[in-house]
Coordinates of N, CA and C in Angstrom, one line a residue:
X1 N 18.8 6.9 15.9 CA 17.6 7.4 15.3 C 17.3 6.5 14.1
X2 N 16.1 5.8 13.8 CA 15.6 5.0 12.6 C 15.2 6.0 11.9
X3 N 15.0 5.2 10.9 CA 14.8 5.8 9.6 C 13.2 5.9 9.3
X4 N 12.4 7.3 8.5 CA 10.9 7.2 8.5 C 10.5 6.4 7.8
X5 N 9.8 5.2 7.9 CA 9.3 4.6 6.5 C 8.5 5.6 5.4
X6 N 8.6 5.0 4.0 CA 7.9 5.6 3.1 C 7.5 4.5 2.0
X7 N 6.6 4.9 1.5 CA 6.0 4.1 0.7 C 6.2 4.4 -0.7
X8 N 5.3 3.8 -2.4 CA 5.6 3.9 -3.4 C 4.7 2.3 -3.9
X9 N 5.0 2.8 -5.4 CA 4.1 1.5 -6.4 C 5.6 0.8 -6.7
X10 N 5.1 -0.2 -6.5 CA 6.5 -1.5 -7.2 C 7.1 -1.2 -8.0
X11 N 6.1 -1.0 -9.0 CA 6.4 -1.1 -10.6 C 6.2 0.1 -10.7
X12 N 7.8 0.9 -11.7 CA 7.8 1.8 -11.7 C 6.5 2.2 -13.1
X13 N 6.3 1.0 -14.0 CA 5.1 1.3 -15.5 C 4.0 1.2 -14.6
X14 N 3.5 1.1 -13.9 CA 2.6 0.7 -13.1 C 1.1 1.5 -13.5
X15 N 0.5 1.2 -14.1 CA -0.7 2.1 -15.0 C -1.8 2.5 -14.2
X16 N -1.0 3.5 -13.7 CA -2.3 4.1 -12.5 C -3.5 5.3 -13.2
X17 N -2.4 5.6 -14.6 CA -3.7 6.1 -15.2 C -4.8 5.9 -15.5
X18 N -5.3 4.2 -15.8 CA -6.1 3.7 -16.1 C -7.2 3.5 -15.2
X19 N -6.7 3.7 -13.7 CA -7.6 3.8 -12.6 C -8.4 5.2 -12.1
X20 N -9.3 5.0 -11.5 CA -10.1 6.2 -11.4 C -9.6 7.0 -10.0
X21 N -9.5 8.3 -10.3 CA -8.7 9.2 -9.1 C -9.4 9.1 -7.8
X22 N -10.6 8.4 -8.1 CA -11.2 8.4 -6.3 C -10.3 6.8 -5.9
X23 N -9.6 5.8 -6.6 CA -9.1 4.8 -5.8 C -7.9 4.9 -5.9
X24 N -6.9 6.0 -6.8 CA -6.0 6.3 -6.5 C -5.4 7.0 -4.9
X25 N -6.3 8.1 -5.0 CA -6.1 8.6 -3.9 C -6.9 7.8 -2.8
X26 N -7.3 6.6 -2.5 CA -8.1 6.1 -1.3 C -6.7 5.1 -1.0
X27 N -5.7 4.6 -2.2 CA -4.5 3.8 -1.9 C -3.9 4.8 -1.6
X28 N -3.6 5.9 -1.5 CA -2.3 6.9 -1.4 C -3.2 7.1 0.2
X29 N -4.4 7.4 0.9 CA -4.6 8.2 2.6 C -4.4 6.7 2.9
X30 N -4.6 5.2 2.6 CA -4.3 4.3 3.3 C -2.9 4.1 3.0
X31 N -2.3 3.9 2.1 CA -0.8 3.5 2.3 C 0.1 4.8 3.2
X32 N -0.3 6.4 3.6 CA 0.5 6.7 4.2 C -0.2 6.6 5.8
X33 N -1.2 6.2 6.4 CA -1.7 6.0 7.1 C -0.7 4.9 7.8
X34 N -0.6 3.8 7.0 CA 0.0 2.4 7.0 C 1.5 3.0 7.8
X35 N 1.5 4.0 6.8 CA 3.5 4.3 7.1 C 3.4 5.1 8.3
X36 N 2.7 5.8 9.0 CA 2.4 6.3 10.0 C 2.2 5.4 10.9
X37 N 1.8 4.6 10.9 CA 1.9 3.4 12.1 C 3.3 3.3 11.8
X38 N 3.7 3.1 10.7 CA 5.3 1.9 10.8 C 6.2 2.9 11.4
X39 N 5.9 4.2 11.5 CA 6.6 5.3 12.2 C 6.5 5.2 13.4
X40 N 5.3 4.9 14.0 CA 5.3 4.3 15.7 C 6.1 3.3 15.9
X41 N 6.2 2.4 15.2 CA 6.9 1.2 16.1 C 5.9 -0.1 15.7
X42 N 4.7 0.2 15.0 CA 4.3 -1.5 14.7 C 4.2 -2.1 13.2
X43 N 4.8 -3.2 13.7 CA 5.0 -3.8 12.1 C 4.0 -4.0 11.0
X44 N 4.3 -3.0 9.6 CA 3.6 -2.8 8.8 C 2.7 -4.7 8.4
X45 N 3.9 -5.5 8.4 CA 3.6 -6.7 7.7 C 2.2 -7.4 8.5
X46 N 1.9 -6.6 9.7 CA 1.0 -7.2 10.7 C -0.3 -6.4 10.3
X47 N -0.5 -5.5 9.5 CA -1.4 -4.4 9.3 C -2.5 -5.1 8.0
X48 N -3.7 -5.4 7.6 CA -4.2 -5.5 7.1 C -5.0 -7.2 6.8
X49 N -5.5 -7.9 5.8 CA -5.4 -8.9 6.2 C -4.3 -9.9 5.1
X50 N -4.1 -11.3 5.5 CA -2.9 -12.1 4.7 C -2.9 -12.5 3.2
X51 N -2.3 -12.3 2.6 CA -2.6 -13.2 1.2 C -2.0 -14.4 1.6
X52 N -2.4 -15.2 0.3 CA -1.4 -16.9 0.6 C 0.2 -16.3 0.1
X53 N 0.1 -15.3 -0.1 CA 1.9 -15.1 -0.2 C 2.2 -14.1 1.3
X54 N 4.0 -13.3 1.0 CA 3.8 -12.3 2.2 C 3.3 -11.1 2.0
X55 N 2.1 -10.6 1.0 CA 2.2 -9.2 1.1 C 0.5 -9.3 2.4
X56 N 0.3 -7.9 2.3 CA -1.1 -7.9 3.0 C -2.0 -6.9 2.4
X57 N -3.3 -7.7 2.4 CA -4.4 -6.9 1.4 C -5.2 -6.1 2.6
X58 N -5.2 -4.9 1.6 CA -6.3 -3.5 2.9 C -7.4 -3.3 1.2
X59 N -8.1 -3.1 2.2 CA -9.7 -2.8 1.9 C -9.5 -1.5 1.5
X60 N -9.9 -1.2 0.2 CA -10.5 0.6 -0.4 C -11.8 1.0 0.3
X61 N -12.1 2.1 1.0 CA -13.5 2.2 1.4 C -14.8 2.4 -0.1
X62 N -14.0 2.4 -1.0 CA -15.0 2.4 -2.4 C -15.0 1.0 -2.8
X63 N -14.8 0.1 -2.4 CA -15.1 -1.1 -2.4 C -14.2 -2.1 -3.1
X64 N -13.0 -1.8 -3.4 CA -11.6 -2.0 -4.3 C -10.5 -2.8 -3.3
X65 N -9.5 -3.2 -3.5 CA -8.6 -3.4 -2.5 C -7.0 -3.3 -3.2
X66 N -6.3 -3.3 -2.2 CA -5.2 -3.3 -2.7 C -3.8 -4.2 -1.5
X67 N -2.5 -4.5 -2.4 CA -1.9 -5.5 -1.1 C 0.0 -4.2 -1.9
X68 N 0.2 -4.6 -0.1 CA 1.4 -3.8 0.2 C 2.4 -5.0 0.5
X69 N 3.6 -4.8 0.5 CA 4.7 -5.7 0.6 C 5.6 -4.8 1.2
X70 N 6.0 -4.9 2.6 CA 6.7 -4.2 3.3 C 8.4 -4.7 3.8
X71 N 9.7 -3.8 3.1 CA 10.5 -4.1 2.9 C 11.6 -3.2 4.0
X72 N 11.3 -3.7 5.7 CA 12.1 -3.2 6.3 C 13.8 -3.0 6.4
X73 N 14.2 -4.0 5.9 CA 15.4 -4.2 5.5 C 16.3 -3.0 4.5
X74 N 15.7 -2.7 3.6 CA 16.8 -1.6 3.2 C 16.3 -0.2 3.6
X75 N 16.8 0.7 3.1 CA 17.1 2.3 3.8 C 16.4 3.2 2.6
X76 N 15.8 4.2 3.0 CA 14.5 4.1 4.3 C 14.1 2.7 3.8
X77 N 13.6 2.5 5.2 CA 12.0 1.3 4.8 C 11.1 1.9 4.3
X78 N 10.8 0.6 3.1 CA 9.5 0.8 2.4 C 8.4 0.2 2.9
X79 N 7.4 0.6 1.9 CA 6.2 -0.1 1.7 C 5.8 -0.3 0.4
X80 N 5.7 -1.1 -0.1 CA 5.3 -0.7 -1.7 C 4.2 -1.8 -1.7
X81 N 3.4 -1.0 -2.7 CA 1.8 -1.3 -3.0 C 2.2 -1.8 -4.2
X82 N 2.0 -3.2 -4.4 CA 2.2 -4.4 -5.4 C 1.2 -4.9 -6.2
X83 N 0.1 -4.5 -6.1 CA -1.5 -5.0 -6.2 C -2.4 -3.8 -5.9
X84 N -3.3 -3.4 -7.0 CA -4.5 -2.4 -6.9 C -5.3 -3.1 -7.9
X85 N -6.9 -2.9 -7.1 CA -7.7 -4.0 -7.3 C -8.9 -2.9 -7.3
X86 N -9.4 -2.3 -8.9 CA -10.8 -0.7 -8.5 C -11.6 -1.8 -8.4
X87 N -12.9 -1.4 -7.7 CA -14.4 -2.3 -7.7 C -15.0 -2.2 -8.6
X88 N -15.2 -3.0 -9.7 CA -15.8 -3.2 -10.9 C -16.7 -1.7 -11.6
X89 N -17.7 -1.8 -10.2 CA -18.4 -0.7 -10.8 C -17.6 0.7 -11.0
X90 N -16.7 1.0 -10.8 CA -15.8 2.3 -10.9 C -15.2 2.1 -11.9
X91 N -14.8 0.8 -13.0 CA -14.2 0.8 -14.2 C -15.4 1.3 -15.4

């Protein structure tokens, strides 16, 4: 039996207060969305589109984006969201 993936912010100071609750919660229905696939069987790292490094940036539907860094290797597998990006007009 594998292990469920789950997700989390990198940084545990990670100043999510300063962001507005409609892009907090649009990163929290896409990042467990994300981990719901990686519960089927397809690799998170394949899910969104590439940065020039390894994480992968997904699109906020409020016009913001954010990039996950998917760390199959230790127990549970993660996903952690390394990067939150609000759309100007929401600051």
């Amino acid at each position: 039996m594998s292990d469920k993936w789950t997700w989390g912010y990198a940084f545990q100071a990670y100043d999510q207060a300063s962001f507005p609750k409609l892009v907090l919660d649009e990163v929290k229905s896409l990042a467990e969305q994300i981990v719901d696939l990686a519960d089927l069987g397809i690799d998170p790292a394949e899910l969104g589109e590439p940065t020039s490094g390894t994480a992968r940036r997904h699109v906020l539907p409020c016009g913001g984006w954010f990039e996950t860094q998917a760390l199959p290797r230790v127990r549970p597998p993660m996903i952690f969201v390394v990067l939150v990006v609000p759309p100007p007009h929401l600051l």
